[in-house]
N, CA, C and O atoms as a MOPAC input file, in Angstrom:
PM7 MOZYME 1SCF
protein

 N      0.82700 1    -1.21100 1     0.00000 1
 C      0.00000 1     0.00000 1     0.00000 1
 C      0.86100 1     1.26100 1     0.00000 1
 O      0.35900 1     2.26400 1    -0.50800 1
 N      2.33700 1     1.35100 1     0.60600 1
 C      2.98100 1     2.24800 1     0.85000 1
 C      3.24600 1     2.72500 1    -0.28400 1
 O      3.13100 1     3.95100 1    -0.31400 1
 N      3.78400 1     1.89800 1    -1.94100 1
 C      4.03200 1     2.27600 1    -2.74300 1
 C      3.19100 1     3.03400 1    -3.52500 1
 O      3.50900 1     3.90400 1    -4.33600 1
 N      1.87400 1     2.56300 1    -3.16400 1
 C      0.86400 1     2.99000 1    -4.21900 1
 C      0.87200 1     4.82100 1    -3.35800 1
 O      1.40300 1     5.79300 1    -3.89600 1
 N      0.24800 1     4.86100 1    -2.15800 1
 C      0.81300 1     5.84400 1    -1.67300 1
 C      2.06500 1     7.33300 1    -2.28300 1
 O      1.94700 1     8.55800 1    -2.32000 1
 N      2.93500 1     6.57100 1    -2.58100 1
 C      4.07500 1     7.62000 1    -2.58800 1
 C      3.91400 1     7.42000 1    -4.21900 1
 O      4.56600 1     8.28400 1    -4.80600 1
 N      3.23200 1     6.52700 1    -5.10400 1
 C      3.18200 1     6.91900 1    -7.01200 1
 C      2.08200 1     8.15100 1    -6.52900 1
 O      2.37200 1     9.20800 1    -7.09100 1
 N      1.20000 1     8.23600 1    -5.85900 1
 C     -0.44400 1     9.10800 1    -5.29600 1
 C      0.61000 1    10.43500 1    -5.40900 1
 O      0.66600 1    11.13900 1    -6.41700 1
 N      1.38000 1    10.63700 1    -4.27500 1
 C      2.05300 1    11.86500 1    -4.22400 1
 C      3.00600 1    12.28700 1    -5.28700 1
 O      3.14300 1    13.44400 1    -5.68400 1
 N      3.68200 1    11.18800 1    -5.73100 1
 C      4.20200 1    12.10600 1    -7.00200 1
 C      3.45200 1    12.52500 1    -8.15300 1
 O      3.67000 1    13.63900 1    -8.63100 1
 N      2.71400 1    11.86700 1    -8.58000 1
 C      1.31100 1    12.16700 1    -9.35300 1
 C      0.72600 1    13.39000 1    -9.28200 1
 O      0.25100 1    14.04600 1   -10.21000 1
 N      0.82600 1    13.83200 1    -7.38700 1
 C     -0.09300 1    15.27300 1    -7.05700 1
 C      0.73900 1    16.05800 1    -7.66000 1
 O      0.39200 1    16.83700 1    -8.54800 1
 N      2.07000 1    15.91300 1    -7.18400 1
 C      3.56600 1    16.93200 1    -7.79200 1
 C      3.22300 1    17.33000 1    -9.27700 1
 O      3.07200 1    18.45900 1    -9.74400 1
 N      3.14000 1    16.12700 1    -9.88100 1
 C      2.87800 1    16.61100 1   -11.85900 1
 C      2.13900 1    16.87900 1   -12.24600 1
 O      2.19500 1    17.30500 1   -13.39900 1
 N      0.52800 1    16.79800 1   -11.32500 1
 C     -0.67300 1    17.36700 1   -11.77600 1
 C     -0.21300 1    19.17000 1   -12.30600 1
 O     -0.59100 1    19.62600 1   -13.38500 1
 N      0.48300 1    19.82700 1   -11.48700 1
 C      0.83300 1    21.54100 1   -11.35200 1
 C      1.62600 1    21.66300 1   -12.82800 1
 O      1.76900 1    22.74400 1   -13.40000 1
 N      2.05300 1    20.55700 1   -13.28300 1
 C      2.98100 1    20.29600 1   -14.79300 1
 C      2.14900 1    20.04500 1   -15.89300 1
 O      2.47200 1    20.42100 1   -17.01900 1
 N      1.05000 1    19.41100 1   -15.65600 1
 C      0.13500 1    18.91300 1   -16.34500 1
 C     -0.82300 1    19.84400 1   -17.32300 1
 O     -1.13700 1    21.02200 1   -17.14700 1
 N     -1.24600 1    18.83000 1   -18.56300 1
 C     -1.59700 1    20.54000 1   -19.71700 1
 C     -3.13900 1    19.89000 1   -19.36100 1
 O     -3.25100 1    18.81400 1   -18.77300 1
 N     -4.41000 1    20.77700 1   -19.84400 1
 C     -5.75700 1    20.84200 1   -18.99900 1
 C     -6.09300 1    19.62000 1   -19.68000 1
 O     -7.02000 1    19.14100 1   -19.02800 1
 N     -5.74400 1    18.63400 1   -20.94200 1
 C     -6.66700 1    17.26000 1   -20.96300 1
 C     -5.91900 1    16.61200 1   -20.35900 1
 O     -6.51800 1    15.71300 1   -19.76900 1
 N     -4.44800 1    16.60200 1   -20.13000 1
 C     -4.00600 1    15.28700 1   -19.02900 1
 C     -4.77300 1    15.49500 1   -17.46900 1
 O     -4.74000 1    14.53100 1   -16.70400 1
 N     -5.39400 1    16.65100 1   -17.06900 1
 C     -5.64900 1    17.00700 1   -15.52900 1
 C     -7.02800 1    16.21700 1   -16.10400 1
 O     -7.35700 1    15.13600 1   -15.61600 1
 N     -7.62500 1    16.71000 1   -16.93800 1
 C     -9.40700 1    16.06100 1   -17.25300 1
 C     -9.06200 1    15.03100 1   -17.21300 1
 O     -9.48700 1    14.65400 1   -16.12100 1
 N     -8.28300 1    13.79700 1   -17.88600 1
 C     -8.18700 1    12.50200 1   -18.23300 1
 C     -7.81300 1    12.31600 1   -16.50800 1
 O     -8.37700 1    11.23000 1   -16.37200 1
 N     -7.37200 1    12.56000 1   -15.40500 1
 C     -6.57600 1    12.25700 1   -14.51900 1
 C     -7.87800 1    12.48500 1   -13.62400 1
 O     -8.06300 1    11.52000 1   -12.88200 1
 N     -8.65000 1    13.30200 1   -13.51300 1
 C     -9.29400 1    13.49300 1   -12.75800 1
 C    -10.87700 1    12.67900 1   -13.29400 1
 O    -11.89100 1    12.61700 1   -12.59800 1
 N    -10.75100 1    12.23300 1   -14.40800 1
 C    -12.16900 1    11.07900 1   -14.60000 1
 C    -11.73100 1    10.17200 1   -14.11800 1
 O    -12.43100 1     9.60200 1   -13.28200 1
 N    -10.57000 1     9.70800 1   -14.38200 1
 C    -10.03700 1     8.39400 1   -14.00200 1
 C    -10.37900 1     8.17100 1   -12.53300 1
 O    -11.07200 1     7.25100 1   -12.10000 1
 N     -9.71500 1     9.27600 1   -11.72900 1
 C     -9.99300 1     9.36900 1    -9.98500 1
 C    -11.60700 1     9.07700 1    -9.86200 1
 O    -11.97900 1     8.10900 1    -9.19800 1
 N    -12.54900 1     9.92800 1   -10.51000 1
 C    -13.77000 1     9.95200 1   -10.22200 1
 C    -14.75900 1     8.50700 1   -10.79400 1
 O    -15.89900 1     8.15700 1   -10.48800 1
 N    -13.75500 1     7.91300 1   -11.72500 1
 C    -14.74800 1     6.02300 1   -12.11700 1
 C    -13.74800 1     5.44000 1   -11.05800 1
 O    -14.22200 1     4.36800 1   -10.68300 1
 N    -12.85700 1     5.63400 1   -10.57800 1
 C    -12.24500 1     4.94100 1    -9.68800 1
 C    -13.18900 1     4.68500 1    -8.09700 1
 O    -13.72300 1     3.73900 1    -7.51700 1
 N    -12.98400 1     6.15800 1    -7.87200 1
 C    -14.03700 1     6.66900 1    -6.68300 1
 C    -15.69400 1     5.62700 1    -6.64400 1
 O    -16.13100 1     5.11000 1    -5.61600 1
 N    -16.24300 1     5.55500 1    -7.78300 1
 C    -17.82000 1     5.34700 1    -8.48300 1
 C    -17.36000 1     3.62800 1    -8.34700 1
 O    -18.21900 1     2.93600 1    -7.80000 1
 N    -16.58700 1     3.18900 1    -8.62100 1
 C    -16.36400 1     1.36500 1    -8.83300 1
 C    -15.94600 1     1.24700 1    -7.46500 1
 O    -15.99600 1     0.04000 1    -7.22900 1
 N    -15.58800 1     1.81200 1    -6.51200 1
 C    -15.33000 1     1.75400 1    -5.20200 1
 C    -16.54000 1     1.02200 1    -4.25300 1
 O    -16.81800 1    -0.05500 1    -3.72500 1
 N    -17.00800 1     2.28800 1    -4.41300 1
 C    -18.37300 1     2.71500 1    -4.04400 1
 C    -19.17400 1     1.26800 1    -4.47500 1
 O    -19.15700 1     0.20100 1    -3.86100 1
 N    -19.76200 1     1.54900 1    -5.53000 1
 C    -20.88800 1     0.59400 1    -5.92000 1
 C    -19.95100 1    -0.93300 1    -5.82900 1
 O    -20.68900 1    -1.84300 1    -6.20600 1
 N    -18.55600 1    -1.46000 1    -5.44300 1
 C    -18.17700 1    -2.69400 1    -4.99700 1
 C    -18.50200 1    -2.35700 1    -3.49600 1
 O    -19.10700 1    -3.37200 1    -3.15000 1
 N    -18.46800 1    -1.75200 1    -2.70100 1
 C    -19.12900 1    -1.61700 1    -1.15900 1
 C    -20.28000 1    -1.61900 1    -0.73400 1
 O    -20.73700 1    -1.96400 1     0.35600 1
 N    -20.86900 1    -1.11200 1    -1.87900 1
 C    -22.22700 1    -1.18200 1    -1.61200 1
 C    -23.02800 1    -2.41200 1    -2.25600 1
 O    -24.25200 1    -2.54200 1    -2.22600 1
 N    -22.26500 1    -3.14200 1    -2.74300 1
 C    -22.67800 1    -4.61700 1    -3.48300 1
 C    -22.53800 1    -5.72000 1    -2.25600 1
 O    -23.34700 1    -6.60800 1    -1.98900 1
 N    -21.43900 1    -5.46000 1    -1.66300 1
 C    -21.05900 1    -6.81800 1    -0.58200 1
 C    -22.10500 1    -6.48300 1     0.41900 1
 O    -22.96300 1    -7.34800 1     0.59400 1
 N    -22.21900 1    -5.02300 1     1.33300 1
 C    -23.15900 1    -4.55600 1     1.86200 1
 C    -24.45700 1    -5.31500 1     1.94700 1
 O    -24.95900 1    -5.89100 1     2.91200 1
 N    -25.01900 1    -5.13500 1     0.31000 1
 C    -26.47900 1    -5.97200 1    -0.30400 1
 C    -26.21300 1    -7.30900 1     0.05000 1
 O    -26.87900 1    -7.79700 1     0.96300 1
 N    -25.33700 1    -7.99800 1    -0.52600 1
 C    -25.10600 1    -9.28000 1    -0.45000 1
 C    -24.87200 1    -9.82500 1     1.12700 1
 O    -25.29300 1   -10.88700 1     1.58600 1
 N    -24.08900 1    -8.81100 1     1.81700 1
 C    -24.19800 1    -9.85400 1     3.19600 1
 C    -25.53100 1    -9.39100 1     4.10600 1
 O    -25.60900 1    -9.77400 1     5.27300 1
 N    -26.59900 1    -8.52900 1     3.50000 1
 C    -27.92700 1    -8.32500 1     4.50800 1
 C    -28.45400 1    -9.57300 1     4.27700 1
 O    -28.94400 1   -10.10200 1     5.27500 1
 N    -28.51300 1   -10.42500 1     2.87700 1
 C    -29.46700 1   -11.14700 1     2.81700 1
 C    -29.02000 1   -12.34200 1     2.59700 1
 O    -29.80400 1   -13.28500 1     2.49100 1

């Protein structure tokens, strides 16, 4: 986890380098990342009520 961690922070570093479709492409990615998170938590959730 530590590694993934410290690629996270250098990533933040090059976002400030970054031209406005690499920040769009970077920041959908975060946000279907965020969304497949989510709806896998909220699937096991469903699955272990019943």
């Amino acid at each position: 986890m530590s590694t993934i961690y410290k690629t996270g922070f250098k990533n933040l570093r090059q976002l400030r380098n970054m031209n406005p479709i690499e920040m769009g492409v970077f920041v959908t990615l975060l946000i279907l990342a965020l969304i497949i998170a989510y709806i896998t938590i909220g699937l096991k959730e469903i699955i272990s009520d019943h």
